[in-house]
Amino acid sequence: MAKRSAGILMYRGQGARLEVLLVHPGGPFWAKKDTGAWSIPKGEYEVEENPLACAIREFEEELGSAPPKSDAYLDLGEVAQKGSKTIVAFAVAGDFDPAKLKSNHFELEWPPRSGRMQSFPEVDRAAWFTLDIARIKILSRQIPFIDRLIAGLNE
């Protein structure tokens, strides 16, 4: 069965000053990657789980801070990632100070085949980006979430 993830695209400002919050994955594989490596905060969920509840939980786990409580989450739909994973996203207006990032950690054998387990943050950085820069930084298959956010805010 294909894996499913849910996430939140937080935004602030409006018009030409609109910015989105993206996260950079932690761990050695992503350490030297920047362009096309950032993502919305997200995580996997089970079929019977509510995607928005998962997105809220994952946001808090990856950033160390809950997203705003709001009745105004904008459904950004789904995109297909490489490897048969589907991501569903929601947008919400809010603010987050990237200096306060406190991500959960994961264990990984590093270096490979060394027998040494190391702990890495799931997210090592968070930053606000203008839409033009966000399109460069974000994983290419997540760009439609930015387009859908703009369309949803202009309705």
Short mmCIF file of N, CA and C in Angstrom, two decimals:
data_model
loop_
_atom_site.label_atom_id
_atom_site.label_comp_id
_atom_site.label_asym_id
_atom_site.label_seq_id
_atom_site.Cartn_x
_atom_site.Cartn_y
_atom_site.Cartn_z
N MET A 1 0.84 -1.19 0.00
CA MET A 1 0.00 0.00 0.00
C MET A 1 0.88 1.25 0.00
N ALA A 2 0.50 2.22 -0.79
CA ALA A 2 1.26 3.47 -0.89
C ALA A 2 1.23 4.22 0.44
N LYS A 3 2.35 4.86 0.74
CA LYS A 3 2.43 5.64 1.97
C LYS A 3 1.76 6.99 1.74
N ARG A 4 1.21 7.52 2.85
CA ARG A 4 0.53 8.81 2.81
C ARG A 4 1.12 9.70 3.89
N SER A 5 1.34 10.96 3.56
CA SER A 5 1.81 11.95 4.52
C SER A 5 0.87 13.14 4.48
N ALA A 6 0.83 13.86 5.59
CA ALA A 6 0.03 15.07 5.68
C ALA A 6 0.90 16.17 6.28
N GLY A 7 0.72 17.39 5.78
CA GLY A 7 1.54 18.49 6.26
C GLY A 7 0.83 19.82 6.20
N ILE A 8 1.52 20.81 6.74
CA ILE A 8 0.97 22.17 6.81
C ILE A 8 1.93 23.15 6.14
N LEU A 9 1.38 23.95 5.25
CA LEU A 9 2.10 25.06 4.65
C LEU A 9 1.65 26.33 5.37
N MET A 10 2.48 26.80 6.31
CA MET A 10 2.14 28.02 7.04
C MET A 10 2.57 29.22 6.20
N TYR A 11 1.74 30.25 6.23
CA TYR A 11 2.07 31.46 5.47
C TYR A 11 1.83 32.69 6.32
N ARG A 12 2.46 33.77 5.92
CA ARG A 12 2.25 35.07 6.58
C ARG A 12 2.38 36.16 5.53
N GLY A 13 1.79 37.32 5.83
CA GLY A 13 1.83 38.43 4.89
C GLY A 13 0.76 38.28 3.83
N GLN A 14 0.83 39.15 2.85
CA GLN A 14 -0.13 39.11 1.74
C GLN A 14 0.46 39.78 0.52
N GLY A 15 -0.14 39.49 -0.62
CA GLY A 15 0.33 40.08 -1.87
C GLY A 15 1.80 39.80 -2.12
N ALA A 16 2.54 40.84 -2.48
CA ALA A 16 3.97 40.69 -2.78
C ALA A 16 4.78 40.34 -1.53
N ARG A 17 4.20 40.52 -0.36
CA ARG A 17 4.90 40.23 0.90
C ARG A 17 4.54 38.85 1.47
N LEU A 18 3.84 38.05 0.71
CA LEU A 18 3.47 36.71 1.16
C LEU A 18 4.72 35.84 1.28
N GLU A 19 4.85 35.16 2.42
CA GLU A 19 5.96 34.24 2.66
C GLU A 19 5.41 32.90 3.15
N VAL A 20 6.17 31.84 2.90
CA VAL A 20 5.79 30.52 3.38
C VAL A 20 6.93 29.96 4.23
N LEU A 21 6.55 29.12 5.19
CA LEU A 21 7.51 28.48 6.08
C LEU A 21 7.84 27.09 5.54
N LEU A 22 9.12 26.85 5.31
CA LEU A 22 9.58 25.54 4.86
C LEU A 22 10.62 25.00 5.84
N VAL A 23 10.79 23.69 5.81
CA VAL A 23 11.77 23.04 6.68
C VAL A 23 12.79 22.27 5.84
N HIS A 24 13.99 22.16 6.38
CA HIS A 24 15.07 21.43 5.72
C HIS A 24 15.25 20.11 6.47
N PRO A 25 15.25 18.99 5.76
CA PRO A 25 15.38 17.70 6.45
C PRO A 25 16.75 17.52 7.08
N GLY A 26 16.77 16.92 8.27
CA GLY A 26 18.01 16.66 8.96
C GLY A 26 18.63 15.35 8.49
N GLY A 27 19.79 15.07 9.00
CA GLY A 27 20.48 13.83 8.67
C GLY A 27 21.56 14.05 7.63
N PRO A 28 22.45 13.09 7.52
CA PRO A 28 23.61 13.25 6.65
C PRO A 28 23.30 13.30 5.16
N PHE A 29 22.24 12.63 4.71
CA PHE A 29 21.93 12.64 3.28
C PHE A 29 21.61 14.05 2.79
N TRP A 30 20.93 14.84 3.60
CA TRP A 30 20.47 16.17 3.19
C TRP A 30 21.42 17.30 3.61
N ALA A 31 22.46 16.99 4.36
CA ALA A 31 23.32 18.01 4.97
C ALA A 31 23.85 19.04 3.98
N LYS A 32 24.23 18.64 2.79
CA LYS A 32 24.83 19.57 1.83
C LYS A 32 23.89 19.93 0.69
N LYS A 33 22.62 19.57 0.83
CA LYS A 33 21.64 19.88 -0.22
C LYS A 33 20.79 21.07 0.24
N ASP A 34 20.50 21.95 -0.69
CA ASP A 34 19.70 23.12 -0.35
C ASP A 34 18.61 23.34 -1.41
N THR A 35 19.00 23.70 -2.61
CA THR A 35 18.03 23.93 -3.67
C THR A 35 17.26 22.64 -3.95
N GLY A 36 15.95 22.73 -3.91
CA GLY A 36 15.11 21.57 -4.18
C GLY A 36 15.08 20.54 -3.07
N ALA A 37 15.51 20.92 -1.87
CA ALA A 37 15.55 19.96 -0.75
C ALA A 37 14.58 20.30 0.37
N TRP A 38 14.06 21.49 0.41
CA TRP A 38 13.17 21.93 1.50
C TRP A 38 11.77 21.35 1.29
N SER A 39 10.97 21.39 2.33
CA SER A 39 9.66 20.76 2.30
C SER A 39 8.70 21.49 3.23
N ILE A 40 7.43 21.14 3.13
CA ILE A 40 6.49 21.54 4.16
C ILE A 40 6.70 20.59 5.33
N PRO A 41 6.45 21.00 6.57
CA PRO A 41 6.51 20.06 7.68
C PRO A 41 5.41 19.01 7.50
N LYS A 42 5.77 17.74 7.53
CA LYS A 42 4.80 16.69 7.23
C LYS A 42 5.23 15.37 7.85
N GLY A 43 4.31 14.42 7.86
CA GLY A 43 4.62 13.08 8.36
C GLY A 43 3.57 12.09 7.93
N GLU A 44 3.91 10.83 8.05
CA GLU A 44 3.03 9.75 7.60
C GLU A 44 1.83 9.56 8.53
N TYR A 45 0.75 9.09 7.92
CA TYR A 45 -0.46 8.76 8.69
C TYR A 45 -1.10 7.51 8.12
N GLU A 46 -1.91 6.88 8.96
CA GLU A 46 -2.62 5.66 8.57
C GLU A 46 -3.93 6.03 7.89
N VAL A 47 -4.46 5.12 7.08
CA VAL A 47 -5.68 5.36 6.31
C VAL A 47 -6.83 5.83 7.20
N GLU A 48 -6.95 5.24 8.40
CA GLU A 48 -8.08 5.58 9.27
C GLU A 48 -7.87 6.89 10.04
N GLU A 49 -6.68 7.47 9.96
CA GLU A 49 -6.38 8.70 10.68
C GLU A 49 -6.83 9.93 9.89
N ASN A 50 -7.25 10.95 10.60
CA ASN A 50 -7.65 12.21 9.99
C ASN A 50 -6.39 12.94 9.50
N PRO A 51 -6.31 13.25 8.19
CA PRO A 51 -5.10 13.90 7.67
C PRO A 51 -4.76 15.24 8.32
N LEU A 52 -5.76 16.06 8.62
CA LEU A 52 -5.48 17.35 9.25
C LEU A 52 -4.93 17.15 10.66
N ALA A 53 -5.49 16.20 11.41
CA ALA A 53 -4.96 15.91 12.75
C ALA A 53 -3.51 15.46 12.66
N CYS A 54 -3.20 14.65 11.68
CA CYS A 54 -1.82 14.20 11.47
C CYS A 54 -0.93 15.39 11.14
N ALA A 55 -1.37 16.25 10.24
CA ALA A 55 -0.57 17.41 9.82
C ALA A 55 -0.25 18.31 11.02
N ILE A 56 -1.23 18.51 11.88
CA ILE A 56 -1.02 19.34 13.08
C ILE A 56 -0.01 18.68 14.01
N ARG A 57 -0.16 17.37 14.24
CA ARG A 57 0.77 16.63 15.10
C ARG A 57 2.20 16.69 14.54
N GLU A 58 2.35 16.45 13.25
CA GLU A 58 3.67 16.43 12.63
C GLU A 58 4.33 17.80 12.64
N PHE A 59 3.54 18.84 12.46
CA PHE A 59 4.06 20.21 12.53
C PHE A 59 4.70 20.42 13.90
N GLU A 60 3.97 20.04 14.94
CA GLU A 60 4.47 20.23 16.30
C GLU A 60 5.71 19.37 16.56
N GLU A 61 5.72 18.13 16.08
CA GLU A 61 6.88 17.26 16.29
C GLU A 61 8.12 17.78 15.56
N GLU A 62 7.93 18.29 14.36
CA GLU A 62 9.08 18.71 13.56
C GLU A 62 9.60 20.10 13.93
N LEU A 63 8.72 20.97 14.44
CA LEU A 63 9.14 22.32 14.76
C LEU A 63 9.21 22.61 16.25
N GLY A 64 8.56 21.76 17.06
CA GLY A 64 8.57 21.99 18.49
C GLY A 64 7.56 23.02 18.94
N SER A 65 6.63 23.36 18.08
CA SER A 65 5.60 24.36 18.37
C SER A 65 4.35 24.01 17.59
N ALA A 66 3.21 24.10 18.24
CA ALA A 66 1.95 23.79 17.56
C ALA A 66 1.60 24.88 16.55
N PRO A 67 0.95 24.50 15.45
CA PRO A 67 0.46 25.52 14.53
C PRO A 67 -0.73 26.25 15.18
N PRO A 68 -1.13 27.36 14.63
CA PRO A 68 -2.25 28.10 15.22
C PRO A 68 -3.53 27.26 15.24
N LYS A 69 -4.29 27.42 16.31
CA LYS A 69 -5.62 26.81 16.33
C LYS A 69 -6.49 27.66 15.43
N SER A 70 -7.12 27.01 14.47
CA SER A 70 -7.87 27.78 13.48
C SER A 70 -8.96 26.92 12.85
N ASP A 71 -10.06 27.56 12.53
CA ASP A 71 -11.11 26.90 11.75
C ASP A 71 -10.90 27.19 10.27
N ALA A 72 -9.83 27.91 9.96
CA ALA A 72 -9.62 28.40 8.60
C ALA A 72 -8.46 27.69 7.88
N TYR A 73 -8.26 26.40 8.13
CA TYR A 73 -7.25 25.68 7.37
C TYR A 73 -7.74 25.54 5.93
N LEU A 74 -6.88 25.86 4.99
CA LEU A 74 -7.20 25.78 3.57
C LEU A 74 -6.70 24.43 3.05
N ASP A 75 -7.58 23.63 2.49
CA ASP A 75 -7.21 22.32 1.94
C ASP A 75 -6.49 22.55 0.62
N LEU A 76 -5.23 22.11 0.54
CA LEU A 76 -4.43 22.29 -0.67
C LEU A 76 -4.40 21.03 -1.53
N GLY A 77 -5.16 20.03 -1.15
CA GLY A 77 -5.24 18.82 -1.95
C GLY A 77 -4.03 17.92 -1.79
N GLU A 78 -3.80 17.08 -2.79
CA GLU A 78 -2.74 16.07 -2.74
C GLU A 78 -1.76 16.25 -3.89
N VAL A 79 -0.54 15.75 -3.67
CA VAL A 79 0.45 15.60 -4.73
C VAL A 79 1.10 14.24 -4.58
N ALA A 80 1.60 13.72 -5.67
CA ALA A 80 2.31 12.44 -5.65
C ALA A 80 3.80 12.73 -5.58
N GLN A 81 4.46 12.14 -4.60
CA GLN A 81 5.91 12.24 -4.48
C GLN A 81 6.55 11.05 -5.18
N LYS A 82 7.84 11.09 -5.36
CA LYS A 82 8.57 9.94 -5.88
C LYS A 82 8.42 8.80 -4.88
N GLY A 83 8.48 7.58 -5.36
CA GLY A 83 8.41 6.44 -4.46
C GLY A 83 6.99 6.10 -4.03
N SER A 84 6.00 6.48 -4.80
CA SER A 84 4.60 6.13 -4.52
C SER A 84 4.05 6.69 -3.22
N LYS A 85 4.54 7.83 -2.78
CA LYS A 85 4.00 8.46 -1.58
C LYS A 85 3.08 9.61 -2.01
N THR A 86 1.94 9.72 -1.35
CA THR A 86 1.01 10.81 -1.59
C THR A 86 1.06 11.75 -0.39
N ILE A 87 1.13 13.04 -0.67
CA ILE A 87 1.14 14.05 0.38
C ILE A 87 -0.12 14.90 0.25
N VAL A 88 -0.83 15.05 1.35
CA VAL A 88 -1.97 15.95 1.42
C VAL A 88 -1.53 17.13 2.29
N ALA A 89 -1.91 18.35 1.89
CA ALA A 89 -1.45 19.52 2.63
C ALA A 89 -2.60 20.47 2.94
N PHE A 90 -2.38 21.22 3.99
CA PHE A 90 -3.31 22.25 4.44
C PHE A 90 -2.50 23.51 4.68
N ALA A 91 -3.10 24.66 4.43
CA ALA A 91 -2.43 25.94 4.67
C ALA A 91 -3.12 26.66 5.81
N VAL A 92 -2.32 27.41 6.56
CA VAL A 92 -2.86 28.22 7.65
C VAL A 92 -1.97 29.45 7.83
N ALA A 93 -2.62 30.57 8.12
CA ALA A 93 -1.87 31.79 8.42
C ALA A 93 -1.30 31.66 9.82
N GLY A 94 -0.07 32.11 9.99
CA GLY A 94 0.54 32.04 11.32
C GLY A 94 1.93 32.63 11.29
N ASP A 95 2.61 32.47 12.41
CA ASP A 95 3.98 32.95 12.50
C ASP A 95 4.77 31.95 13.34
N PHE A 96 6.01 31.79 13.00
CA PHE A 96 6.90 30.90 13.73
C PHE A 96 8.29 31.49 13.66
N ASP A 97 8.98 31.49 14.79
CA ASP A 97 10.35 31.99 14.84
C ASP A 97 11.29 30.83 14.59
N PRO A 98 11.96 30.78 13.42
CA PRO A 98 12.86 29.67 13.11
C PRO A 98 13.96 29.44 14.15
N ALA A 99 14.31 30.48 14.91
CA ALA A 99 15.33 30.33 15.95
C ALA A 99 14.84 29.44 17.09
N LYS A 100 13.53 29.23 17.17
CA LYS A 100 12.95 28.41 18.24
C LYS A 100 12.70 26.97 17.80
N LEU A 101 13.22 26.58 16.65
CA LEU A 101 13.05 25.23 16.14
C LEU A 101 13.56 24.21 17.14
N LYS A 102 12.73 23.20 17.43
CA LYS A 102 13.13 22.11 18.32
C LYS A 102 12.50 20.83 17.76
N SER A 103 13.22 20.18 16.88
CA SER A 103 12.71 19.02 16.16
C SER A 103 12.92 17.73 16.95
N ASN A 104 12.04 16.75 16.68
CA ASN A 104 12.28 15.42 17.20
C ASN A 104 13.46 14.82 16.45
N HIS A 105 13.97 13.67 16.93
CA HIS A 105 15.16 13.04 16.34
C HIS A 105 14.85 11.64 15.83
N PHE A 106 15.72 11.14 14.97
CA PHE A 106 15.63 9.75 14.50
C PHE A 106 17.02 9.13 14.59
N GLU A 107 17.06 7.82 14.68
CA GLU A 107 18.31 7.07 14.77
C GLU A 107 18.65 6.51 13.39
N LEU A 108 19.95 6.54 13.06
CA LEU A 108 20.41 6.05 11.78
C LEU A 108 21.83 5.49 11.94
N GLU A 109 22.08 4.36 11.30
CA GLU A 109 23.44 3.84 11.30
C GLU A 109 24.28 4.75 10.41
N TRP A 110 25.29 5.40 11.04
CA TRP A 110 26.10 6.34 10.29
C TRP A 110 27.52 6.34 10.83
N PRO A 111 28.50 6.24 9.99
CA PRO A 111 28.44 5.98 8.56
C PRO A 111 27.84 4.61 8.25
N PRO A 112 27.37 4.44 7.00
CA PRO A 112 26.76 3.16 6.62
C PRO A 112 27.68 1.97 6.90
N ARG A 113 27.08 0.90 7.36
CA ARG A 113 27.76 -0.36 7.66
C ARG A 113 28.85 -0.22 8.73
N SER A 114 28.77 0.83 9.54
CA SER A 114 29.76 1.05 10.60
C SER A 114 29.35 0.38 11.90
N GLY A 115 28.05 0.06 12.03
CA GLY A 115 27.55 -0.48 13.29
C GLY A 115 27.30 0.60 14.33
N ARG A 116 27.59 1.87 14.00
CA ARG A 116 27.38 3.00 14.92
C ARG A 116 26.04 3.67 14.64
N MET A 117 25.20 3.73 15.66
CA MET A 117 23.93 4.43 15.53
C MET A 117 24.12 5.87 16.01
N GLN A 118 23.61 6.81 15.21
CA GLN A 118 23.67 8.22 15.58
C GLN A 118 22.27 8.81 15.55
N SER A 119 22.07 9.85 16.32
CA SER A 119 20.80 10.55 16.39
C SER A 119 20.89 11.84 15.56
N PHE A 120 19.87 12.06 14.74
CA PHE A 120 19.82 13.26 13.91
C PHE A 120 18.46 13.92 14.07
N PRO A 121 18.40 15.26 13.99
CA PRO A 121 17.09 15.92 14.02
C PRO A 121 16.33 15.61 12.73
N GLU A 122 15.02 15.42 12.86
CA GLU A 122 14.20 15.19 11.67
C GLU A 122 14.23 16.42 10.76
N VAL A 123 14.29 17.58 11.38
CA VAL A 123 14.38 18.86 10.66
C VAL A 123 15.54 19.62 11.26
N ASP A 124 16.48 20.09 10.43
CA ASP A 124 17.62 20.82 10.99
C ASP A 124 17.52 22.33 10.84
N ARG A 125 16.60 22.78 9.99
CA ARG A 125 16.40 24.22 9.80
C ARG A 125 14.96 24.50 9.38
N ALA A 126 14.51 25.68 9.71
CA ALA A 126 13.22 26.19 9.21
C ALA A 126 13.47 27.63 8.79
N ALA A 127 12.76 28.07 7.76
CA ALA A 127 12.95 29.45 7.29
C ALA A 127 11.71 29.92 6.54
N TRP A 128 11.54 31.22 6.57
CA TRP A 128 10.49 31.87 5.79
C TRP A 128 11.08 32.26 4.44
N PHE A 129 10.31 32.01 3.38
CA PHE A 129 10.76 32.34 2.03
C PHE A 129 9.66 33.08 1.28
N THR A 130 10.08 34.04 0.45
CA THR A 130 9.13 34.64 -0.48
C THR A 130 8.70 33.53 -1.44
N LEU A 131 7.63 33.73 -2.16
CA LEU A 131 7.12 32.69 -3.05
C LEU A 131 8.12 32.33 -4.15
N ASP A 132 8.81 33.32 -4.70
CA ASP A 132 9.79 33.06 -5.76
C ASP A 132 10.94 32.19 -5.24
N ILE A 133 11.44 32.49 -4.07
CA ILE A 133 12.54 31.71 -3.49
C ILE A 133 12.03 30.33 -3.04
N ALA A 134 10.82 30.30 -2.49
CA ALA A 134 10.25 29.02 -2.05
C ALA A 134 10.15 28.04 -3.21
N ARG A 135 9.78 28.51 -4.38
CA ARG A 135 9.68 27.63 -5.56
C ARG A 135 11.03 27.01 -5.93
N ILE A 136 12.11 27.67 -5.60
CA ILE A 136 13.45 27.16 -5.87
C ILE A 136 13.89 26.19 -4.77
N LYS A 137 13.56 26.52 -3.54
CA LYS A 137 14.02 25.74 -2.39
C LYS A 137 13.23 24.44 -2.18
N ILE A 138 11.93 24.46 -2.44
CA ILE A 138 11.07 23.32 -2.11
C ILE A 138 11.28 22.15 -3.09
N LEU A 139 11.03 20.95 -2.60
CA LEU A 139 11.04 19.78 -3.48
C LEU A 139 10.10 20.05 -4.65
N SER A 140 10.53 19.77 -5.86
CA SER A 140 9.76 20.17 -7.04
C SER A 140 8.33 19.64 -7.04
N ARG A 141 8.10 18.46 -6.51
CA ARG A 141 6.75 17.90 -6.54
C ARG A 141 5.82 18.57 -5.53
N GLN A 142 6.36 19.43 -4.66
CA GLN A 142 5.51 20.16 -3.71
C GLN A 142 5.18 21.58 -4.19
N ILE A 143 5.73 22.00 -5.31
CA ILE A 143 5.44 23.33 -5.84
C ILE A 143 3.93 23.56 -6.03
N PRO A 144 3.15 22.55 -6.46
CA PRO A 144 1.71 22.79 -6.60
C PRO A 144 1.03 23.28 -5.32
N PHE A 145 1.58 22.95 -4.16
CA PHE A 145 0.98 23.46 -2.91
C PHE A 145 1.09 24.98 -2.85
N ILE A 146 2.19 25.53 -3.33
CA ILE A 146 2.36 26.99 -3.34
C ILE A 146 1.36 27.61 -4.32
N ASP A 147 1.21 27.01 -5.50
CA ASP A 147 0.25 27.51 -6.48
C ASP A 147 -1.17 27.46 -5.94
N ARG A 148 -1.52 26.37 -5.27
CA ARG A 148 -2.87 26.22 -4.71
C ARG A 148 -3.12 27.18 -3.56
N LEU A 149 -2.07 27.48 -2.79
CA LEU A 149 -2.21 28.47 -1.73
C LEU A 149 -2.56 29.83 -2.33
N ILE A 150 -1.83 30.23 -3.35
CA ILE A 150 -2.09 31.52 -3.99
C ILE A 150 -3.51 31.56 -4.56
N ALA A 151 -3.91 30.50 -5.23
CA ALA A 151 -5.26 30.43 -5.80
C ALA A 151 -6.32 30.50 -4.70
N GLY A 152 -6.09 29.78 -3.60
CA GLY A 152 -7.05 29.77 -2.50
C GLY A 152 -7.17 31.10 -1.81
N LEU A 153 -6.07 31.82 -1.69
CA LEU A 153 -6.11 33.14 -1.05
C LEU A 153 -6.73 34.19 -1.95
N ASN A 154 -6.71 33.96 -3.26
CA ASN A 154 -7.27 34.92 -4.21
C ASN A 154 -8.75 34.67 -4.50
N GLU A 155 -9.33 33.63 -3.92
CA GLU A 155 -10.77 33.35 -4.16
C GLU A 155 -11.65 34.30 -3.40
#
